[in-house]
């Protein structure tokens, strides 16, 4: 409908422009040829007079040019007084007003594509994983022929990362070289890949890349997160808190990311034997039931994975609203506490806006982390996620998988 309205307005605009000379009448009597010639003669005569006064024209030339002008005026006068602008030709206006729209619609029907205005109803072609692999391999082959294309290597690295081919992504970033030097975000991505490929070890190359990124942009969010993570794993908890608290200033208060980051800050305070500042979610919430809505159950570790967990590793039991990353309740304990009986309720909420009592059902899972980080990381031990109604009890969570 919008297309036809726009088309109709365009036709009206064109007709208005075409009919403008006919519709704007300057005089009912018209303009005569004699009047026009007289005006032209006066103008030319005035110009001759000006040129003679400024000594730009000799007297003889002036006289000759004036005589020629007079002869021209006399000859034109003899031809009569033909009117140049006549009355409005109504037949022409009517013909154009009818034929132009009809012709436009006819041409569109014959040459246009009315079906293009309809939303496609059939299945759309989607790029498959195989297509992506093929495109990336093609780019890699071209770059082998043009190894000096540093921007191309950076693009290839990001493509490999998107496909989960982290080893190749890091190698491509290696070859991007100086192209990364002034891009804090790419340096941070590079550092993250290097740490992941080193099984979470930030020593050496990853830390150097993080510091380089922060030198380029001290407020880069990903670099600050990685800097805090590296410090936390190196047991430099105060440094971790500084980096993460600087990052919280960039996040919207009470957002999912902000609350998850605050949980990591709380874990750092706990490691220091301190209590998080007032107003922050506490990392030492008691594992006790409270009145109101809750879910409860028991967590245990699969015997096959006991050699992958140390007694001091952190156990987290987390409840989330389905489809959300933001926990509505979190319990923290140690592997040495397993098997662990837990109750998740509003006393373990991270935010007044995210309480278990506000949900009708929740996703519950358990995770064992060596770093104690709120964010899941490769190497963490995980249970399957169970979706249960709020108020459920007797939930059995078994940690039996390793996060890749």
mmCIF file of C-alpha atoms in Angstrom:
data_model
loop_
_atom_site.group_PDB
_atom_site.id
_atom_site.type_symbol
_atom_site.label_atom_id
_atom_site.label_comp_id
_atom_site.label_asym_id
_atom_site.label_seq_id
_atom_site.Cartn_x
_atom_site.Cartn_y
_atom_site.Cartn_z
ATOM 1 C CA UNK A 1 0.000 0.000 0.000
ATOM 2 C CA UNK A 2 2.822 2.375 0.854
ATOM 3 C CA UNK A 3 4.371 1.791 -2.581
ATOM 4 C CA UNK A 4 1.161 2.721 -4.428
ATOM 5 C CA UNK A 5 0.636 5.848 -2.316
ATOM 6 C CA UNK A 6 4.226 6.944 -3.022
ATOM 7 C CA UNK A 7 3.727 6.241 -6.731
ATOM 8 C CA UNK A 8 0.520 8.278 -6.857
ATOM 9 C CA UNK A 9 2.215 11.225 -5.154
ATOM 10 C CA UNK A 10 5.090 11.044 -7.655
ATOM 11 C CA UNK A 11 2.625 11.141 -10.595
ATOM 12 C CA UNK A 12 0.826 14.169 -9.101
ATOM 13 C CA UNK A 13 4.167 15.953 -8.655
ATOM 14 C CA UNK A 14 5.194 15.304 -12.271
ATOM 15 C CA UNK A 15 1.834 16.531 -13.598
ATOM 16 C CA UNK A 16 2.079 19.685 -11.487
ATOM 17 C CA UNK A 17 5.519 20.443 -12.958
ATOM 18 C CA UNK A 18 4.299 19.814 -16.516
ATOM 19 C CA UNK A 19 1.192 21.990 -16.173
ATOM 20 C CA UNK A 20 2.905 24.812 -14.333
ATOM 21 C CA UNK A 21 3.501 26.960 -17.473
ATOM 22 C CA UNK A 22 -0.170 26.634 -18.392
ATOM 23 C CA UNK A 23 -1.593 27.234 -14.936
ATOM 24 C CA UNK A 24 0.491 30.310 -14.065
ATOM 25 C CA UNK A 25 -0.939 33.063 -16.254
ATOM 26 C CA UNK A 26 1.121 36.209 -16.378
ATOM 27 C CA UNK A 27 -1.502 38.294 -18.194
ATOM 28 C CA UNK A 28 -4.931 37.722 -19.692
ATOM 29 C CA UNK A 29 -3.986 39.593 -22.876
ATOM 30 C CA UNK A 30 -0.673 37.827 -23.392
ATOM 31 C CA UNK A 31 2.701 39.310 -24.305
ATOM 32 C CA UNK A 32 3.106 40.634 -27.838
ATOM 33 C CA UNK A 33 6.122 40.185 -30.049
ATOM 34 C CA UNK A 34 6.352 43.964 -30.515
ATOM 35 C CA UNK A 35 6.635 44.497 -26.785
ATOM 36 C CA UNK A 36 9.396 41.960 -26.518
ATOM 37 C CA UNK A 37 11.329 43.424 -29.431
ATOM 38 C CA UNK A 38 10.972 46.918 -28.004
ATOM 39 C CA UNK A 39 12.395 45.793 -24.664
ATOM 40 C CA UNK A 40 15.311 44.065 -26.391
ATOM 41 C CA UNK A 41 15.984 47.153 -28.550
ATOM 42 C CA UNK A 42 16.077 49.420 -25.518
ATOM 43 C CA UNK A 43 18.496 47.145 -23.730
ATOM 44 C CA UNK A 44 20.847 46.889 -26.681
ATOM 45 C CA UNK A 45 20.686 50.611 -27.357
ATOM 46 C CA UNK A 46 21.510 51.352 -23.718
ATOM 47 C CA UNK A 47 24.513 49.043 -23.983
ATOM 48 C CA UNK A 48 25.731 50.863 -27.117
ATOM 49 C CA UNK A 49 25.376 54.211 -25.380
ATOM 50 C CA UNK A 50 27.372 52.916 -22.388
ATOM 51 C CA UNK A 51 30.169 51.555 -24.592
ATOM 52 C CA UNK A 52 30.437 54.869 -26.490
ATOM 53 C CA UNK A 53 30.498 56.870 -23.234
ATOM 54 C CA UNK A 54 33.343 54.691 -21.927
ATOM 55 C CA UNK A 55 35.286 55.155 -25.230
ATOM 56 C CA UNK A 56 35.035 51.440 -25.912
ATOM 57 C CA UNK A 57 33.227 52.067 -29.219
ATOM 58 C CA UNK A 58 34.188 54.534 -31.996
ATOM 59 C CA UNK A 59 31.574 57.044 -33.172
ATOM 60 C CA UNK A 60 31.365 55.474 -36.628
ATOM 61 C CA UNK A 61 30.872 51.990 -35.182
ATOM 62 C CA UNK A 62 28.257 53.310 -32.801
ATOM 63 C CA UNK A 63 26.279 54.925 -35.631
ATOM 64 C CA UNK A 64 26.422 51.759 -37.760
ATOM 65 C CA UNK A 65 25.270 49.482 -34.907
ATOM 66 C CA UNK A 66 22.407 51.849 -34.014
ATOM 67 C CA UNK A 67 21.178 51.965 -37.616
ATOM 68 C CA UNK A 68 21.171 48.146 -37.792
ATOM 69 C CA UNK A 69 19.115 47.942 -34.599
ATOM 70 C CA UNK A 70 16.564 50.382 -36.027
ATOM 71 C CA UNK A 71 16.216 48.370 -39.260
ATOM 72 C CA UNK A 72 15.671 45.158 -37.267
ATOM 73 C CA UNK A 73 12.917 46.737 -35.183
ATOM 74 C CA UNK A 74 11.148 48.047 -38.291
ATOM 75 C CA UNK A 75 11.256 44.635 -40.014
ATOM 76 C CA UNK A 76 9.935 42.814 -36.964
ATOM 77 C CA UNK A 77 7.115 45.309 -36.568
ATOM 78 C CA UNK A 78 5.941 44.625 -40.135
ATOM 79 C CA UNK A 79 5.471 40.917 -39.416
ATOM 80 C CA UNK A 80 2.603 41.702 -37.075
ATOM 81 C CA UNK A 81 1.821 41.367 -33.481
ATOM 82 C CA UNK A 82 1.706 37.581 -32.982
ATOM 83 C CA UNK A 83 0.839 36.637 -29.455
ATOM 84 C CA UNK A 84 3.344 34.342 -27.829
ATOM 85 C CA UNK A 85 1.359 33.111 -24.886
ATOM 86 C CA UNK A 86 -2.178 32.008 -25.699
ATOM 87 C CA UNK A 87 -5.031 30.821 -23.549
ATOM 88 C CA UNK A 88 -4.594 27.651 -21.563
ATOM 89 C CA UNK A 89 -4.951 24.591 -23.867
ATOM 90 C CA UNK A 90 -7.464 22.589 -21.805
ATOM 91 C CA UNK A 91 -7.468 19.632 -24.196
ATOM 92 C CA UNK A 92 -3.716 19.242 -23.790
ATOM 93 C CA UNK A 93 -3.978 19.314 -19.997
ATOM 94 C CA UNK A 94 -6.756 16.717 -19.930
ATOM 95 C CA UNK A 95 -4.899 14.430 -22.342
ATOM 96 C CA UNK A 96 -1.661 14.585 -20.382
ATOM 97 C CA UNK A 97 -3.461 14.150 -17.037
ATOM 98 C CA UNK A 98 -5.070 10.922 -18.233
ATOM 99 C CA UNK A 99 -2.351 9.432 -20.408
ATOM 100 C CA UNK A 100 0.633 9.934 -18.088
ATOM 101 C CA UNK A 101 -0.676 7.854 -15.139
ATOM 102 C CA UNK A 102 -2.040 5.170 -17.477
ATOM 103 C CA UNK A 103 1.304 4.953 -19.293
ATOM 104 C CA UNK A 104 3.246 4.782 -16.018
ATOM 105 C CA UNK A 105 1.101 1.932 -14.645
ATOM 106 C CA UNK A 106 1.251 0.075 -17.959
ATOM 107 C CA UNK A 107 5.038 0.286 -18.138
ATOM 108 C CA UNK A 108 5.374 -0.913 -14.524
ATOM 109 C CA UNK A 109 3.097 -3.901 -15.170
ATOM 110 C CA UNK A 110 5.086 -4.846 -18.303
ATOM 111 C CA UNK A 111 8.622 -4.071 -17.122
ATOM 112 C CA UNK A 112 8.474 -3.890 -13.330
ATOM 113 C CA UNK A 113 8.287 -6.596 -10.698
ATOM 114 C CA UNK A 114 5.146 -6.313 -8.528
ATOM 115 C CA UNK A 115 6.066 -9.561 -6.786
ATOM 116 C CA UNK A 116 9.194 -7.895 -5.393
ATOM 117 C CA UNK A 117 6.970 -5.906 -3.014
ATOM 118 C CA UNK A 118 5.774 -9.113 -1.371
ATOM 119 C CA UNK A 119 7.757 -10.586 1.518
ATOM 120 C CA UNK A 120 9.500 -13.786 0.443
ATOM 121 C CA UNK A 121 7.528 -16.786 1.656
ATOM 122 C CA UNK A 122 9.920 -19.558 0.763
ATOM 123 C CA UNK A 123 12.920 -20.705 2.789
ATOM 124 C CA UNK A 124 15.848 -18.343 2.630
ATOM 125 C CA UNK A 125 19.302 -19.533 1.749
ATOM 126 C CA UNK A 126 21.512 -19.673 4.816
ATOM 127 C CA UNK A 127 25.251 -19.919 4.873
ATOM 128 C CA UNK A 128 26.096 -23.370 6.248
ATOM 129 C CA UNK A 129 29.088 -24.278 8.378
ATOM 130 C CA UNK A 130 30.563 -25.995 5.338
ATOM 131 C CA UNK A 131 30.174 -22.800 3.300
ATOM 132 C CA UNK A 132 31.941 -20.820 6.020
ATOM 133 C CA UNK A 133 34.759 -23.357 6.189
ATOM 134 C CA UNK A 134 35.171 -23.143 2.438
ATOM 135 C CA UNK A 135 35.260 -19.337 2.459
ATOM 136 C CA UNK A 136 37.808 -19.272 5.277
ATOM 137 C CA UNK A 137 40.022 -21.823 3.572
ATOM 138 C CA UNK A 138 39.855 -19.734 0.402
ATOM 139 C CA UNK A 139 40.953 -16.650 2.329
ATOM 140 C CA UNK A 140 43.808 -18.601 3.930
ATOM 141 C CA UNK A 141 45.009 -19.791 0.514
ATOM 142 C CA UNK A 142 44.998 -16.226 -0.853
ATOM 143 C CA UNK A 143 46.938 -14.938 2.134
ATOM 144 C CA UNK A 144 49.620 -17.586 1.634
ATOM 145 C CA UNK A 145 50.136 -15.982 -1.771
ATOM 146 C CA UNK A 146 50.100 -12.494 -0.230
ATOM 147 C CA UNK A 147 51.701 -12.871 3.228
ATOM 148 C CA UNK A 148 52.233 -9.127 3.574
ATOM 149 C CA UNK A 149 48.482 -8.463 3.822
ATOM 150 C CA UNK A 150 48.412 -7.923 7.597
ATOM 151 C CA UNK A 151 44.786 -6.807 7.654
ATOM 152 C CA UNK A 152 43.849 -10.000 5.835
ATOM 153 C CA UNK A 153 45.592 -12.124 8.484
ATOM 154 C CA UNK A 154 43.650 -10.292 11.188
ATOM 155 C CA UNK A 155 40.399 -11.020 9.362
ATOM 156 C CA UNK A 156 41.385 -14.673 8.979
ATOM 157 C CA UNK A 157 42.167 -14.901 12.709
ATOM 158 C CA UNK A 158 38.711 -13.619 13.640
ATOM 159 C CA UNK A 159 37.127 -16.020 11.150
ATOM 160 C CA UNK A 160 38.998 -18.961 12.662
ATOM 161 C CA UNK A 161 37.903 -17.853 16.156
ATOM 162 C CA UNK A 162 34.275 -17.714 15.030
ATOM 163 C CA UNK A 163 34.602 -21.313 13.806
ATOM 164 C CA UNK A 164 36.144 -22.394 17.102
ATOM 165 C CA UNK A 165 39.529 -23.118 15.519
ATOM 166 C CA UNK A 166 41.495 -21.368 18.236
ATOM 167 C CA UNK A 167 44.949 -22.718 17.390
ATOM 168 C CA UNK A 168 44.725 -21.493 13.785
ATOM 169 C CA UNK A 169 43.231 -18.183 15.017
ATOM 170 C CA UNK A 170 46.225 -17.526 17.264
ATOM 171 C CA UNK A 171 48.646 -18.391 14.450
ATOM 172 C CA UNK A 172 46.839 -15.988 12.101
ATOM 173 C CA UNK A 173 47.023 -13.221 14.722
ATOM 174 C CA UNK A 174 50.758 -13.933 14.993
ATOM 175 C CA UNK A 175 51.094 -13.175 11.288
ATOM 176 C CA UNK A 176 48.951 -10.018 11.498
ATOM 177 C CA UNK A 177 51.894 -8.420 13.324
ATOM 178 C CA UNK A 178 51.996 -4.648 13.442
ATOM 179 C CA UNK A 179 48.402 -4.314 12.173
ATOM 180 C CA UNK A 180 47.232 -5.053 15.728
ATOM 181 C CA UNK A 181 49.486 -2.563 17.484
ATOM 182 C CA UNK A 182 46.940 0.274 17.685
ATOM 183 C CA UNK A 183 43.776 -1.784 18.099
ATOM 184 C CA UNK A 184 43.103 -2.543 21.777
ATOM 185 C CA UNK A 185 40.118 -4.780 21.045
ATOM 186 C CA UNK A 186 42.024 -7.027 18.639
ATOM 187 C CA UNK A 187 44.934 -7.238 21.062
ATOM 188 C CA UNK A 188 42.524 -8.315 23.801
ATOM 189 C CA UNK A 189 40.951 -10.963 21.566
ATOM 190 C CA UNK A 190 44.460 -12.177 20.693
ATOM 191 C CA UNK A 191 45.360 -12.365 24.410
ATOM 192 C CA UNK A 192 42.182 -14.304 25.194
ATOM 193 C CA UNK A 193 42.982 -16.831 22.469
ATOM 194 C CA UNK A 194 46.568 -17.209 23.655
ATOM 195 C CA UNK A 195 45.413 -17.859 27.237
ATOM 196 C CA UNK A 196 42.752 -20.321 26.103
ATOM 197 C CA UNK A 197 45.280 -22.247 24.033
ATOM 198 C CA UNK A 198 47.574 -22.324 27.078
ATOM 199 C CA UNK A 199 44.846 -24.013 29.167
ATOM 200 C CA UNK A 200 43.960 -20.789 30.955
ATOM 201 C CA UNK A 201 47.541 -19.811 31.779
ATOM 202 C CA UNK A 202 48.012 -16.046 31.394
ATOM 203 C CA UNK A 203 51.747 -16.019 32.071
ATOM 204 C CA UNK A 204 53.963 -14.655 29.321
ATOM 205 C CA UNK A 205 52.400 -13.847 25.981
ATOM 206 C CA UNK A 206 48.758 -13.357 27.114
ATOM 207 C CA UNK A 207 49.751 -10.913 29.874
ATOM 208 C CA UNK A 208 52.047 -8.991 27.516
ATOM 209 C CA UNK A 209 49.198 -8.621 25.004
ATOM 210 C CA UNK A 210 46.769 -7.474 27.719
ATOM 211 C CA UNK A 211 49.184 -4.787 28.918
ATOM 212 C CA UNK A 212 49.757 -3.680 25.340
ATOM 213 C CA UNK A 213 45.982 -3.375 24.810
ATOM 214 C CA UNK A 214 45.551 -1.333 28.000
ATOM 215 C CA UNK A 215 48.367 0.972 26.909
ATOM 216 C CA UNK A 216 46.475 1.665 23.679
ATOM 217 C CA UNK A 217 43.118 2.043 25.477
ATOM 218 C CA UNK A 218 43.144 1.965 29.302
ATOM 219 C CA UNK A 219 39.344 1.624 29.348
ATOM 220 C CA UNK A 220 38.943 -1.248 26.897
ATOM 221 C CA UNK A 221 36.358 -3.506 28.518
ATOM 222 C CA UNK A 222 37.681 -6.860 27.350
ATOM 223 C CA UNK A 223 41.262 -5.972 28.261
ATOM 224 C CA UNK A 224 40.183 -4.898 31.769
ATOM 225 C CA UNK A 225 38.260 -8.139 32.252
ATOM 226 C CA UNK A 226 41.243 -10.226 31.130
ATOM 227 C CA UNK A 227 43.624 -8.164 33.259
ATOM 228 C CA UNK A 228 41.505 -8.880 36.328
ATOM 229 C CA UNK A 229 41.244 -12.547 35.432
ATOM 230 C CA UNK A 230 45.004 -12.864 34.986
ATOM 231 C CA UNK A 231 45.604 -11.146 38.335
ATOM 232 C CA UNK A 232 43.017 -13.352 40.086
ATOM 233 C CA UNK A 233 44.629 -16.528 38.780
ATOM 234 C CA UNK A 234 47.997 -15.230 39.849
ATOM 235 C CA UNK A 235 46.519 -14.728 43.340
ATOM 236 C CA UNK A 236 46.970 -10.955 42.997
ATOM 237 C CA UNK A 237 43.457 -10.349 44.270
ATOM 238 C CA UNK A 238 43.779 -6.641 44.978
ATOM 239 C CA UNK A 239 44.953 -6.017 41.417
ATOM 240 C CA UNK A 240 42.031 -8.093 40.148
ATOM 241 C CA UNK A 241 39.600 -5.997 42.180
ATOM 242 C CA UNK A 242 41.093 -2.747 40.818
ATOM 243 C CA UNK A 243 40.732 -3.842 37.191
ATOM 244 C CA UNK A 244 37.235 -5.210 37.626
ATOM 245 C CA UNK A 245 35.987 -2.229 39.610
ATOM 246 C CA UNK A 246 37.248 0.034 36.853
ATOM 247 C CA UNK A 247 35.266 -2.090 34.400
ATOM 248 C CA UNK A 248 32.054 -1.856 36.474
ATOM 249 C CA UNK A 249 31.977 1.903 35.815
ATOM 250 C CA UNK A 250 31.338 1.124 32.138
ATOM 251 C CA UNK A 251 28.411 -1.208 32.823
ATOM 252 C CA UNK A 252 24.823 -0.303 33.510
ATOM 253 C CA UNK A 253 24.013 -0.780 37.218
ATOM 254 C CA UNK A 254 22.039 -3.942 37.985
ATOM 255 C CA UNK A 255 22.537 -5.276 34.458
ATOM 256 C CA UNK A 256 23.358 -8.959 34.012
ATOM 257 C CA UNK A 257 26.973 -8.209 33.110
ATOM 258 C CA UNK A 258 27.381 -5.826 36.029
ATOM 259 C CA UNK A 259 26.044 -8.313 38.565
ATOM 260 C CA UNK A 260 28.108 -11.188 37.185
ATOM 261 C CA UNK A 261 31.210 -9.020 37.378
ATOM 262 C CA UNK A 262 30.334 -8.069 40.933
ATOM 263 C CA UNK A 263 30.212 -11.749 41.803
ATOM 264 C CA UNK A 264 33.799 -12.112 40.575
ATOM 265 C CA UNK A 265 34.828 -9.090 42.646
ATOM 266 C CA UNK A 266 33.209 -10.691 45.675
ATOM 267 C CA UNK A 267 35.177 -13.870 45.033
ATOM 268 C CA UNK A 268 38.392 -11.815 45.074
ATOM 269 C CA UNK A 269 37.405 -10.207 48.401
ATOM 270 C CA UNK A 270 36.668 -13.654 49.794
ATOM 271 C CA UNK A 271 40.109 -14.874 48.707
ATOM 272 C CA UNK A 272 41.604 -11.938 50.634
ATOM 273 C CA UNK A 273 39.613 -12.892 53.706
ATOM 274 C CA UNK A 274 37.585 -9.700 53.464
ATOM 275 C CA UNK A 275 33.914 -8.861 53.106
ATOM 276 C CA UNK A 276 32.724 -7.112 49.956
ATOM 277 C CA UNK A 277 31.834 -3.418 50.454
ATOM 278 C CA UNK A 278 28.305 -2.668 51.590
ATOM 279 C CA UNK A 279 25.881 -2.538 48.688
ATOM 280 C CA UNK A 280 27.586 -5.319 46.748
ATOM 281 C CA UNK A 281 26.141 -8.839 46.626
ATOM 282 C CA UNK A 282 27.898 -10.857 49.286
ATOM 283 C CA UNK A 283 30.059 -13.752 48.213
ATOM 284 C CA UNK A 284 29.621 -15.444 51.586
ATOM 285 C CA UNK A 285 25.885 -15.881 51.591
ATOM 286 C CA UNK A 286 24.876 -18.610 54.012
ATOM 287 C CA UNK A 287 23.700 -21.882 52.519
ATOM 288 C CA UNK A 288 20.434 -21.817 54.461
ATOM 289 C CA UNK A 289 16.815 -21.731 53.565
ATOM 290 C CA UNK A 290 14.723 -18.613 53.844
ATOM 291 C CA UNK A 291 11.019 -18.117 53.890
ATOM 292 C CA UNK A 292 9.353 -17.811 50.511
ATOM 293 C CA UNK A 293 10.033 -19.396 47.144
ATOM 294 C CA UNK A 294 13.058 -21.642 46.792
ATOM 295 C CA UNK A 295 14.503 -24.734 45.123
ATOM 296 C CA UNK A 296 16.594 -27.285 46.950
ATOM 297 C CA UNK A 297 18.527 -30.461 46.333
ATOM 298 C CA UNK A 298 21.916 -32.114 46.473
ATOM 299 C CA UNK A 299 25.157 -31.798 44.449
ATOM 300 C CA UNK A 300 27.705 -34.583 44.042
ATOM 301 C CA UNK A 301 30.788 -35.168 41.891
ATOM 302 C CA UNK A 302 31.045 -38.079 39.481
ATOM 303 C CA UNK A 303 33.765 -40.441 40.804
ATOM 304 C CA UNK A 304 35.290 -40.508 37.305
ATOM 305 C CA UNK A 305 36.163 -36.800 37.653
ATOM 306 C CA UNK A 306 37.456 -36.793 41.229
ATOM 307 C CA UNK A 307 41.080 -36.576 40.037
ATOM 308 C CA UNK A 308 40.222 -33.365 38.114
ATOM 309 C CA UNK A 309 39.031 -31.464 41.195
ATOM 310 C CA UNK A 310 41.075 -30.324 44.196
ATOM 311 C CA UNK A 311 39.516 -29.972 47.660
ATOM 312 C CA UNK A 312 39.876 -26.177 47.548
ATOM 313 C CA UNK A 313 38.225 -25.715 44.140
ATOM 314 C CA UNK A 314 35.052 -23.607 44.191
ATOM 315 C CA UNK A 315 31.651 -25.259 43.829
ATOM 316 C CA UNK A 316 28.858 -22.997 42.563
ATOM 317 C CA UNK A 317 25.187 -23.936 42.441
ATOM 318 C CA UNK A 318 23.403 -21.455 40.209
ATOM 319 C CA UNK A 319 19.748 -20.770 39.407
ATOM 320 C CA UNK A 320 18.793 -18.625 36.409
ATOM 321 C CA UNK A 321 15.541 -17.603 34.815
ATOM 322 C CA UNK A 322 15.265 -19.600 31.554
ATOM 323 C CA UNK A 323 16.945 -17.756 28.685
ATOM 324 C CA UNK A 324 18.828 -15.353 30.973
ATOM 325 C CA UNK A 325 22.526 -15.222 31.880
ATOM 326 C CA UNK A 326 21.801 -13.382 35.112
ATOM 327 C CA UNK A 327 21.643 -15.686 38.174
ATOM 328 C CA UNK A 328 18.676 -15.256 40.477
ATOM 329 C CA UNK A 329 20.499 -17.145 43.249
ATOM 330 C CA UNK A 330 24.013 -18.530 43.770
ATOM 331 C CA UNK A 331 25.522 -20.790 46.434
ATOM 332 C CA UNK A 332 29.302 -21.095 46.820
ATOM 333 C CA UNK A 333 31.130 -23.909 48.597
ATOM 334 C CA UNK A 334 34.291 -26.048 48.264
ATOM 335 C CA UNK A 335 34.831 -29.431 46.683
ATOM 336 C CA UNK A 336 35.699 -30.676 50.157
ATOM 337 C CA UNK A 337 32.054 -29.935 51.118
ATOM 338 C CA UNK A 338 30.682 -32.414 48.556
ATOM 339 C CA UNK A 339 28.194 -33.984 48.552
ATOM 340 C CA UNK A 340 26.489 -30.662 49.233
ATOM 341 C CA UNK A 341 22.880 -30.089 50.229
ATOM 342 C CA UNK A 342 21.714 -26.702 48.940
ATOM 343 C CA UNK A 343 18.726 -24.370 49.061
ATOM 344 C CA UNK A 344 18.450 -21.453 46.643
ATOM 345 C CA UNK A 345 16.138 -18.627 47.712
ATOM 346 C CA UNK A 346 15.852 -14.820 47.730
ATOM 347 C CA UNK A 347 18.515 -14.488 50.428
ATOM 348 C CA UNK A 348 21.036 -15.596 47.776
ATOM 349 C CA UNK A 349 19.862 -13.123 45.140
ATOM 350 C CA UNK A 350 22.452 -10.920 43.432
ATOM 351 C CA UNK A 351 20.011 -8.100 42.678
ATOM 352 C CA UNK A 352 16.622 -6.897 43.971
ATOM 353 C CA UNK A 353 15.432 -7.044 40.356
ATOM 354 C CA UNK A 354 16.516 -10.683 39.962
ATOM 355 C CA UNK A 355 14.988 -12.839 42.662
ATOM 356 C CA UNK A 356 13.977 -16.460 42.505
ATOM 357 C CA UNK A 357 10.562 -15.528 43.939
ATOM 358 C CA UNK A 358 9.863 -13.483 40.791
ATOM 359 C CA UNK A 359 10.241 -16.537 38.531
ATOM 360 C CA UNK A 360 7.849 -19.416 37.946
ATOM 361 C CA UNK A 361 10.627 -21.795 36.935
ATOM 362 C CA UNK A 362 14.441 -21.724 36.869
ATOM 363 C CA UNK A 363 17.395 -23.451 35.248
ATOM 364 C CA UNK A 364 19.606 -25.011 37.932
ATOM 365 C CA UNK A 365 23.170 -26.228 37.425
ATOM 366 C CA UNK A 366 26.352 -26.884 39.391
ATOM 367 C CA UNK A 367 29.869 -25.931 38.347
ATOM 368 C CA UNK A 368 33.307 -26.553 39.824
ATOM 369 C CA UNK A 369 35.920 -23.892 39.045
ATOM 370 C CA UNK A 370 39.590 -23.828 39.928
ATOM 371 C CA UNK A 371 39.696 -20.035 39.568
ATOM 372 C CA UNK A 372 36.433 -19.312 41.359
ATOM 373 C CA UNK A 373 35.395 -17.054 38.464
ATOM 374 C CA UNK A 374 31.730 -16.323 37.871
ATOM 375 C CA UNK A 375 32.178 -16.720 34.127
ATOM 376 C CA UNK A 376 32.349 -20.345 32.891
ATOM 377 C CA UNK A 377 35.803 -21.229 31.563
ATOM 378 C CA UNK A 378 37.368 -24.118 29.662
ATOM 379 C CA UNK A 379 38.275 -26.893 32.080
ATOM 380 C CA UNK A 380 35.425 -26.196 34.504
ATOM 381 C CA UNK A 381 33.486 -29.255 35.645
ATOM 382 C CA UNK A 382 29.770 -29.018 34.943
ATOM 383 C CA UNK A 383 26.496 -30.718 35.697
ATOM 384 C CA UNK A 384 23.613 -30.934 33.272
ATOM 385 C CA UNK A 385 21.156 -28.020 33.448
ATOM 386 C CA UNK A 386 17.783 -28.910 34.934
ATOM 387 C CA UNK A 387 14.690 -26.749 34.440
ATOM 388 C CA UNK A 388 12.454 -26.994 37.512
ATOM 389 C CA UNK A 389 9.485 -25.174 38.965
ATOM 390 C CA UNK A 390 10.181 -22.762 41.794
ATOM 391 C CA UNK A 391 9.307 -24.612 44.973
ATOM 392 C CA UNK A 392 10.834 -27.910 43.778
ATOM 393 C CA UNK A 393 12.921 -29.960 46.168
ATOM 394 C CA UNK A 394 15.015 -33.110 45.971
ATOM 395 C CA UNK A 395 16.890 -31.904 42.855
ATOM 396 C CA UNK A 396 19.881 -34.171 42.152
ATOM 397 C CA UNK A 397 22.818 -32.488 40.346
ATOM 398 C CA UNK A 398 25.799 -34.614 39.397
ATOM 399 C CA UNK A 399 28.932 -32.879 38.118
ATOM 400 C CA UNK A 400 29.961 -35.217 35.322
ATOM 401 C CA UNK A 401 31.237 -33.191 32.351
ATOM 402 C CA UNK A 402 34.257 -31.017 31.494
ATOM 403 C CA UNK A 403 33.648 -27.687 29.795
ATOM 404 C CA UNK A 404 35.577 -27.400 26.523
#
